[in-house]
PDB file of C-alpha atoms (C1' of nucleotides) in Angstrom:
ATOM      1  CA  MET A  86     191.919 154.440 151.479  1.00 53.00           C
ATOM      2  CA  ALA A  87     192.143 152.624 148.177  1.00 57.00           C
ATOM      3  CA  ARG A  88     188.824 151.362 146.911  1.00 75.00           C
ATOM      4  CA  ALA A  89     188.076 148.059 148.552  1.00 90.00           C
ATOM      5  CA  GLN A  90     187.327 144.898 146.661  1.00 96.00           C
ATOM      6  CA  HIS A  91     184.360 142.754 147.509  1.00 97.00           C
ATOM      7  CA  TRP A  92     184.103 139.036 148.103  1.00 97.00           C
ATOM      8  CA  LEU A  93     181.713 136.415 149.289  1.00 97.00           C
ATOM      9  CA  LEU A  94     182.716 133.832 151.852  1.00 97.00           C
ATOM     10  CA  LYS A  95     180.716 130.673 152.278  1.00 96.00           C
ATOM     11  CA  SER A  96     180.577 128.781 155.471  1.00 95.00           C
ATOM     12  CA  GLU A  97     178.380 126.051 156.767  1.00 93.00           C
ATOM     13  CA  PRO A  98     176.965 127.497 159.975  1.00 93.00           C
ATOM     14  CA  PHE A  99     177.700 124.172 161.654  1.00 90.00           C
ATOM     15  CA  LYS A 100     181.334 124.622 160.928  1.00 91.00           C
ATOM     16  CA  TYR A 101     181.645 128.350 161.483  1.00 94.00           C
ATOM     17  CA  SER A 102     178.712 130.698 161.762  1.00 95.00           C
ATOM     18  CA  TRP A 103     178.297 134.436 161.588  1.00 96.00           C
ATOM     19  CA  SER A 104     177.338 134.580 165.271  1.00 96.00           C
ATOM     20  CA  GLN A 105     180.525 132.723 166.074  1.00 95.00           C
ATOM     21  CA  LEU A 106     182.445 135.373 164.174  1.00 97.00           C
ATOM     22  CA  MET A 107     180.633 138.105 166.107  1.00 97.00           C
ATOM     23  CA  THR A 108     181.588 136.379 169.338  1.00 97.00           C
ATOM     24  CA  ASP A 109     185.188 135.836 168.311  1.00 97.00           C
ATOM     25  CA  GLY A 110     185.624 139.301 166.853  1.00 97.00           C
ATOM     26  CA  LYS A 111     188.109 137.868 164.396  1.00 97.00           C
ATOM     27  CA  THR A 112     188.907 134.550 162.791  1.00 96.00           C
ATOM     28  CA  HIS A 113     191.390 132.796 160.548  1.00 95.00           C
ATOM     29  CA  TRP A 114     189.688 131.949 157.285  1.00 95.00           C
ATOM     30  CA  ASP A 115     191.597 128.744 156.774  1.00 93.00           C
ATOM     31  CA  GLY A 116     190.957 125.291 155.390  1.00 91.00           C
ATOM     32  CA  VAL A 117     190.409 126.402 151.808  1.00 92.00           C
ATOM     33  CA  ARG A 118     191.572 123.592 149.516  1.00 91.00           C
ATOM     34  CA  ASN A 119     190.662 124.809 146.096  1.00 92.00           C
ATOM     35  CA  TYR A 120     193.044 126.621 143.813  1.00 91.00           C
ATOM     36  CA  GLU A 121     190.604 129.161 142.516  1.00 91.00           C
ATOM     37  CA  ALA A 122     189.407 129.987 146.002  1.00 94.00           C
ATOM     38  CA  ARG A 123     193.008 130.213 147.128  1.00 94.00           C
ATOM     39  CA  ASN A 124     193.784 132.655 144.343  1.00 93.00           C
ATOM     40  CA  ASN A 125     190.878 134.766 145.483  1.00 94.00           C
ATOM     41  CA  LEU A 126     192.180 134.691 149.049  1.00 95.00           C
ATOM     42  CA  ARG A 127     195.574 135.799 147.799  1.00 95.00           C
ATOM     43  CA  ALA A 128     194.022 138.662 145.883  1.00 95.00           C
ATOM     44  CA  MET A 129     192.453 140.074 149.034  1.00 96.00           C
ATOM     45  CA  THR A 130     193.875 143.120 150.703  1.00 96.00           C
ATOM     46  CA  VAL A 131     193.270 144.586 154.140  1.00 97.00           C
ATOM     47  CA  GLY A 132     190.012 146.523 154.175  1.00 97.00           C
ATOM     48  CA  ASP A 133     188.303 144.405 151.510  1.00 97.00           C
ATOM     49  CA  LEU A 134     184.696 143.659 152.379  1.00 97.00           C
ATOM     50  CA  CYS A 135     183.323 140.137 152.472  1.00 97.00           C
ATOM     51  CA  LEU A 136     179.731 139.067 152.399  1.00 97.00           C
ATOM     52  CA  PHE A 137     179.214 136.203 154.799  1.00 97.00           C
ATOM     53  CA  TYR A 138     177.018 133.455 153.400  1.00 97.00           C
ATOM     54  CA  HIS A 139     175.629 130.478 155.278  1.00 96.00           C
ATOM     55  CA  SER A 140     175.603 127.498 152.957  1.00 95.00           C
ATOM     56  CA  ASN A 141     173.515 124.377 153.375  1.00 91.00           C
ATOM     57  CA  GLU A 142     171.720 125.575 156.487  1.00 90.00           C
ATOM     58  CA  GLY A 143     170.089 128.960 156.024  1.00 92.00           C
ATOM     59  CA  LYS A 144     171.399 129.606 152.519  1.00 95.00           C
ATOM     60  CA  GLU A 145     171.480 133.319 153.006  1.00 96.00           C
ATOM     61  CA  ILE A 146     173.849 136.206 153.323  1.00 97.00           C
ATOM     62  CA  VAL A 147     173.882 137.225 156.950  1.00 97.00           C
ATOM     63  CA  GLY A 148     176.485 139.937 157.300  1.00 97.00           C
ATOM     64  CA  VAL A 149     179.529 141.832 156.135  1.00 98.00           C
ATOM     65  CA  ALA A 150     183.054 141.078 157.291  1.00 97.00           C
ATOM     66  CA  GLU A 151     186.297 142.813 156.591  1.00 97.00           C
ATOM     67  CA  VAL A 152     189.742 141.503 155.751  1.00 97.00           C
ATOM     68  CA  VAL A 153     192.069 142.480 158.586  1.00 97.00           C
ATOM     69  CA  ARG A 154     195.106 140.482 157.506  1.00 97.00           C
ATOM     70  CA  ALA A 155     196.082 139.699 153.929  1.00 96.00           C
ATOM     71  CA  ALA A 156     196.858 136.165 152.762  1.00 95.00           C
ATOM     72  CA  TYR A 157     199.486 134.203 154.633  1.00 95.00           C
ATOM     73  CA  PRO A 158     200.358 130.492 154.701  1.00 93.00           C
ATOM     74  CA  ASP A 159     197.515 128.404 156.099  1.00 91.00           C
ATOM     75  CA  PRO A 160     198.769 126.960 159.412  1.00 87.00           C
ATOM     76  CA  SER A 161     196.299 124.081 159.096  1.00 83.00           C
ATOM     77  CA  SER A 162     198.265 122.657 156.170  1.00 83.00           C
ATOM     78  CA  LYS A 163     201.892 122.087 155.327  1.00 78.00           C
ATOM     79  CA  ASP A 164     201.161 122.364 151.635  1.00 83.00           C
ATOM     80  CA  ASP A 165     200.951 125.595 149.740  1.00 85.00           C
ATOM     81  CA  TRP A 166     197.595 126.928 150.897  1.00 90.00           C
ATOM     82  CA  SER A 167     196.623 130.350 152.127  1.00 93.00           C
ATOM     83  CA  CYS A 168     194.290 131.934 154.599  1.00 94.00           C
ATOM     84  CA  VAL A 169     193.300 135.441 155.656  1.00 96.00           C
ATOM     85  CA  ASP A 170     191.953 136.958 158.866  1.00 97.00           C
ATOM     86  CA  VAL A 171     188.524 138.567 158.895  1.00 97.00           C
ATOM     87  CA  SER A 172     186.510 140.535 161.434  1.00 98.00           C
ATOM     88  CA  PRO A 173     182.785 141.263 161.473  1.00 98.00           C
ATOM     89  CA  VAL A 174     181.678 144.696 160.276  1.00 98.00           C
ATOM     90  CA  VAL A 175     177.904 144.691 160.406  1.00 98.00           C
ATOM     91  CA  PRO A 176     175.159 142.043 160.382  1.00 97.00           C
ATOM     92  CA  PHE A 177     172.442 142.185 157.742  1.00 98.00           C
ATOM     93  CA  THR A 178     169.197 143.587 159.104  1.00 97.00           C
ATOM     94  CA  ALA A 179     167.390 141.371 156.615  1.00 97.00           C
ATOM     95  CA  PRO A 180     169.360 138.288 155.573  1.00 97.00           C
ATOM     96  CA  VAL A 181     169.338 137.824 151.796  1.00 97.00           C
ATOM     97  CA  SER A 182     168.390 134.323 150.738  1.00 96.00           C
ATOM     98  CA  LEU A 183     169.794 132.408 147.814  1.00 96.00           C
ATOM     99  CA  ASP A 184     166.345 132.518 146.229  1.00 95.00           C
ATOM    100  CA  ALA A 185     166.232 136.289 146.503  1.00 96.00           C
ATOM    101  CA  ILE A 186     169.643 136.488 144.858  1.00 96.00           C
ATOM    102  CA  ARG A 187     168.540 134.233 142.007  1.00 94.00           C
ATOM    103  CA  ASN A 188     165.404 136.245 141.491  1.00 94.00           C
ATOM    104  CA  ARG A 189     167.240 139.525 141.157  1.00 94.00           C
ATOM    105  CA  LYS A 190     168.296 140.175 137.563  1.00 93.00           C
ATOM    106  CA  ALA A 191     171.163 142.445 138.561  1.00 94.00           C
ATOM    107  CA  LEU A 192     172.700 139.537 140.464  1.00 95.00           C
ATOM    108  CA  ALA A 193     172.317 136.815 137.858  1.00 93.00           C
ATOM    109  CA  ALA A 194     175.995 136.963 136.916  1.00 92.00           C
ATOM    110  CA  MET A 195     177.287 136.649 140.441  1.00 94.00           C
ATOM    111  CA  GLN A 196     180.182 134.281 140.669  1.00 94.00           C
ATOM    112  CA  MET A 197     178.563 132.557 143.618  1.00 94.00           C
ATOM    113  CA  LEU A 198     175.778 131.460 141.241  1.00 93.00           C
ATOM    114  CA  THR A 199     177.899 130.620 138.228  1.00 91.00           C
ATOM    115  CA  ARG A 200     180.596 128.845 140.258  1.00 90.00           C
ATOM    116  CA  ASN A 201     178.312 127.417 142.790  1.00 89.00           C
ATOM    117  CA  ARG A 202     180.769 125.178 144.563  1.00 91.00           C
ATOM    118  CA  LEU A 203     183.462 127.771 145.044  1.00 94.00           C
ATOM    119  CA  SER A 204     183.738 128.842 148.663  1.00 94.00           C
ATOM    120  CA  VAL A 205     185.425 132.180 148.059  1.00 96.00           C
ATOM    121  CA  THR A 206     184.036 134.202 145.175  1.00 96.00           C
ATOM    122  CA  ARG A 207     184.374 137.689 143.789  1.00 95.00           C
ATOM    123  CA  VAL A 208     181.581 140.214 144.119  1.00 96.00           C
ATOM    124  CA  THR A 209     181.454 143.349 141.992  1.00 95.00           C
ATOM    125  CA  ALA A 210     180.948 146.764 143.564  1.00 95.00           C
ATOM    126  CA  ALA A 211     177.506 146.987 141.955  1.00 96.00           C
ATOM    127  CA  GLU A 212     176.482 143.554 143.222  1.00 96.00           C
ATOM    128  CA  PHE A 213     177.722 144.479 146.661  1.00 97.00           C
ATOM    129  CA  ARG A 214     175.675 147.673 146.711  1.00 96.00           C
ATOM    130  CA  THR A 215     172.583 145.809 145.574  1.00 97.00           C
ATOM    131  CA  LEU A 216     173.015 143.172 148.252  1.00 97.00           C
ATOM    132  CA  LEU A 217     173.563 145.720 151.004  1.00 97.00           C
ATOM    133  CA  LYS A 218     170.353 147.392 149.996  1.00 97.00           C
ATOM    134  CA  MET A 219     168.487 144.074 149.906  1.00 97.00           C
ATOM    135  CA  GLY A 220     169.872 143.369 153.359  1.00 97.00           C
ATOM    136  CA  GLU A 221     168.535 146.734 154.516  1.00 97.00           C
ATOM    137  CA  THR A 222     171.965 147.455 155.843  1.00 97.00           C
ATOM    138  CA  ALA A 223     174.406 150.328 155.574  1.00 96.00           C
ATOM    139  CA  LEU A 224     178.094 150.220 156.281  1.00 94.00           C
ATOM    140  CA  PRO A 225     179.024 151.900 159.554  1.00 92.00           C
TER     141      PRO A 225
ATOM    142  C1'  DG B  22     170.237 111.523 152.997  1.00 66.75           C
ATOM    143  C1'  DC B  23     170.531 111.757 148.143  1.00 66.75           C
ATOM    144  C1'  DC B  24     172.301 113.268 143.989  1.00 66.75           C
ATOM    145  C1'  DA B  25     174.321 116.405 140.522  1.00 66.75           C
ATOM    146  C1'  DA B  26     178.214 119.194 139.459  1.00 66.75           C
ATOM    147  C1'  DC B  27     182.755 119.631 139.166  1.00 66.75           C
ATOM    148  C1'  DG B  28     187.653 119.829 140.657  1.00 66.75           C
ATOM    149  C1'  DT B  29     191.444 116.661 141.567  1.00 66.75           C
ATOM    150  C1'  DT B  30     193.995 112.451 141.192  1.00 66.75           C
ATOM    151  C1'  DG B  31     196.177 108.680 139.170  1.00 66.75           C
ATOM    152  C1'  DG B  32     196.739 105.097 135.639  1.00 66.75           C
ATOM    153  C1'  DC B  33     197.914 104.600 131.167  1.00 66.75           C
TER     154       DC B  33
ATOM    155  C1'  DG C 186     198.445 114.657 128.320  1.00 66.75           C
ATOM    156  C1'  DC C 187     194.033 112.289 128.341  1.00 66.75           C
ATOM    157  C1'  DC C 188     190.293 110.579 130.785  1.00 66.75           C
ATOM    158  C1'  DA C 189     187.939 107.662 134.145  1.00 66.75           C
ATOM    159  C1'  DA C 190     187.410 107.252 139.016  1.00 66.75           C
ATOM    160  C1'  DC C 191     186.925 109.447 143.106  1.00 66.75           C
ATOM    161  C1'  DG C 192     185.927 112.916 146.643  1.00 66.75           C
ATOM    162  C1'  DT C 193     183.808 117.106 148.051  1.00 66.75           C
ATOM    163  C1'  DT C 194     180.420 120.561 147.980  1.00 66.75           C
ATOM    164  C1'  DG C 195     175.973 122.276 148.285  1.00 66.75           C
ATOM    165  C1'  DG C 196     171.110 122.401 147.009  1.00 66.75           C
ATOM    166  C1'  DC C 197     167.038 119.944 147.573  1.00 66.75           C
TER     167       DC C 197
END
DNA sequence: GCCAACGTTGGC
DNA sequence: GCCAACGTTGGC
Protein backbone atom coordinates (compact mmCIF):
# COMPACT_ATOMS: atom_id res chain seq x y z
CA MET A 1 0.00 0.00 0.00
CA ALA A 2 1.24 3.48 -0.80
CA ARG A 3 2.08 5.52 2.26
CA ALA A 4 -1.08 7.07 3.59
CA GLN A 5 -1.54 10.76 4.15
CA HIS A 6 -2.90 12.10 7.38
CA TRP A 7 -5.66 14.59 8.05
CA LEU A 8 -7.70 16.04 10.83
CA LEU A 9 -11.45 16.31 10.60
CA LYS A 10 -13.36 18.62 12.88
CA SER A 11 -16.89 18.05 13.85
CA GLU A 12 -19.12 19.49 16.48
CA PRO A 13 -20.27 16.46 18.44
CA PHE A 14 -23.79 17.87 18.34
CA LYS A 15 -23.75 17.69 14.61
CA TYR A 16 -21.84 14.46 14.15
CA SER A 17 -19.92 12.72 16.88
CA TRP A 18 -17.32 10.00 16.97
CA SER A 19 -19.75 7.62 18.68
CA GLN A 20 -22.21 8.27 15.90
CA LEU A 21 -19.53 7.30 13.42
CA MET A 22 -18.82 4.12 15.39
CA THR A 23 -22.52 3.30 15.29
CA ASP A 24 -22.88 4.08 11.61
CA GLY A 25 -19.68 2.32 10.60
CA LYS A 26 -19.31 4.78 7.76
CA THR A 27 -20.41 8.28 6.89
CA HIS A 28 -20.40 10.85 4.12
CA TRP A 29 -18.17 13.72 5.13
CA ASP A 30 -20.24 16.34 3.41
CA GLY A 31 -21.29 19.92 4.00
CA VAL A 32 -17.81 21.40 3.67
CA ARG A 33 -18.16 24.92 2.25
CA ASN A 34 -14.66 26.24 2.31
CA TYR A 35 -12.32 26.11 -0.64
CA GLU A 36 -9.22 25.19 1.26
CA ALA A 37 -11.01 22.43 3.12
CA ARG A 38 -12.47 21.25 -0.16
CA ASN A 39 -9.02 21.09 -1.71
CA ASN A 40 -7.90 18.98 1.21
CA LEU A 41 -10.86 16.66 0.72
CA ARG A 42 -9.96 16.33 -2.94
CA ALA A 43 -6.38 15.48 -2.06
CA MET A 44 -7.47 12.52 0.04
CA THR A 45 -7.07 9.01 -1.21
CA VAL A 46 -8.54 5.74 0.01
CA GLY A 47 -6.64 4.50 3.04
CA ASP A 48 -5.65 7.97 4.29
CA LEU A 49 -6.00 8.28 8.04
CA CYS A 50 -8.02 11.03 9.67
CA LEU A 51 -7.88 12.19 13.23
CA PHE A 52 -11.37 12.90 14.47
CA TYR A 53 -11.62 16.08 16.51
CA HIS A 54 -14.61 17.28 18.50
CA SER A 55 -14.79 21.04 18.25
CA ASN A 56 -16.64 23.34 20.60
CA GLU A 57 -17.79 20.58 22.94
CA GLY A 58 -14.94 18.42 24.17
CA LYS A 59 -12.22 20.05 22.08
CA GLU A 60 -10.23 16.89 21.83
CA ILE A 61 -9.13 14.28 19.37
CA VAL A 62 -11.17 11.18 20.05
CA GLY A 63 -10.25 8.67 17.38
CA VAL A 64 -8.83 7.71 14.02
CA ALA A 65 -10.93 7.26 10.90
CA GLU A 66 -10.00 6.11 7.46
CA VAL A 67 -10.95 7.37 4.03
CA VAL A 68 -12.92 4.62 2.30
CA ARG A 69 -14.05 6.59 -0.74
CA ALA A 70 -12.11 9.39 -2.40
CA ALA A 71 -13.67 12.78 -3.14
CA TYR A 72 -16.87 12.88 -5.15
CA PRO A 73 -19.47 15.60 -5.70
CA ASP A 74 -21.23 16.55 -2.47
CA PRO A 75 -24.87 15.44 -2.86
CA SER A 76 -25.94 18.05 -0.31
CA SER A 77 -25.11 20.84 -2.75
CA LYS A 78 -25.63 21.52 -6.42
CA ASP A 79 -22.56 23.72 -6.53
CA ASP A 80 -19.05 22.47 -6.98
CA TRP A 81 -18.34 20.99 -3.56
CA SER A 82 -16.86 17.66 -2.61
CA CYS A 83 -17.18 15.06 0.08
CA VAL A 84 -15.51 11.78 1.00
CA ASP A 85 -16.62 8.68 2.89
CA VAL A 86 -14.89 7.71 6.11
CA SER A 87 -15.08 4.75 8.48
CA PRO A 88 -13.84 4.48 12.05
CA VAL A 89 -10.53 2.70 12.61
CA VAL A 90 -9.82 2.93 16.31
CA PRO A 91 -10.90 5.20 19.18
CA PHE A 92 -8.28 7.00 21.24
CA THR A 93 -7.70 5.32 24.59
CA ALA A 94 -6.88 8.75 25.98
CA PRO A 95 -8.50 11.62 24.07
CA VAL A 96 -6.00 14.38 23.31
CA SER A 97 -7.25 17.82 24.27
CA LEU A 98 -6.61 21.03 22.41
CA ASP A 99 -4.63 22.24 25.42
CA ALA A 100 -2.40 19.19 25.30
CA ILE A 101 -1.79 19.80 21.61
CA ARG A 102 -0.88 23.44 22.24
CA ASN A 103 1.46 22.48 25.03
CA ARG A 104 3.40 20.03 22.92
CA LYS A 105 6.25 21.74 21.06
CA ALA A 106 6.35 19.13 18.32
CA LEU A 107 2.76 20.02 17.45
CA ALA A 108 3.03 23.79 17.47
CA ALA A 109 3.03 23.98 13.67
CA MET A 110 -0.05 21.87 13.20
CA GLN A 111 -2.35 23.30 10.61
CA MET A 112 -5.29 22.87 12.96
CA LEU A 113 -3.63 25.46 15.24
CA THR A 114 -2.39 27.85 12.58
CA ARG A 115 -5.61 27.69 10.53
CA ASN A 116 -7.90 27.36 13.41
CA ARG A 117 -11.17 27.74 11.58
CA LEU A 118 -10.45 25.23 8.86
CA SER A 119 -12.50 22.08 9.30
CA VAL A 120 -10.28 19.77 7.27
CA THR A 121 -6.56 20.17 7.84
CA ARG A 122 -3.39 18.35 6.95
CA VAL A 123 -1.42 16.44 9.55
CA THR A 124 2.18 15.40 8.97
CA ALA A 125 3.31 11.83 9.55
CA ALA A 126 5.38 12.96 12.53
CA GLU A 127 2.47 14.87 14.06
CA PHE A 128 0.25 11.87 13.53
CA ARG A 129 2.69 9.56 15.29
CA THR A 130 3.00 11.96 18.20
CA LEU A 131 -0.75 12.24 18.56
CA LEU A 132 -1.28 8.49 18.43
CA LYS A 133 1.22 8.11 21.20
CA MET A 134 -0.43 10.87 23.25
CA GLY A 135 -3.73 9.09 22.71
CA GLU A 136 -2.15 5.89 24.00
CA THR A 137 -3.41 4.21 20.90
CA ALA A 138 -1.90 1.98 18.24
CA LEU A 139 -3.28 1.31 14.82
CA PRO A 140 -4.83 -2.14 14.49
C1' DG B 1 -23.86 33.70 24.69
C1' DC B 2 -20.18 36.59 23.33
C1' DC B 3 -16.53 37.93 20.60
C1' DA B 4 -12.40 37.57 17.64
C1' DA B 5 -10.66 35.79 13.41
C1' DC B 6 -11.14 35.27 8.89
C1' DG B 7 -13.17 33.77 4.44
C1' DT B 8 -16.67 35.30 1.18
C1' DT B 9 -19.63 38.56 -1.06
C1' DG B 10 -21.01 42.56 -3.34
C1' DG B 11 -20.80 47.51 -4.38
C1' DC B 12 -18.06 50.64 -6.45
C1' DG C 1 -9.65 44.71 -8.35
C1' DC C 2 -10.24 46.87 -3.87
C1' DC C 3 -12.33 46.93 0.43
C1' DA C 4 -16.17 47.22 3.67
C1' DA C 5 -19.93 44.47 5.27
C1' DC C 6 -21.45 40.22 6.46
C1' DG C 7 -21.63 35.39 7.94
C1' DT C 8 -19.55 31.46 9.99
C1' DT C 9 -16.57 29.13 13.01
C1' DG C 10 -14.74 27.99 17.27
C1' DG C 11 -12.68 29.10 21.72
C1' DC C 12 -13.79 30.96 25.99
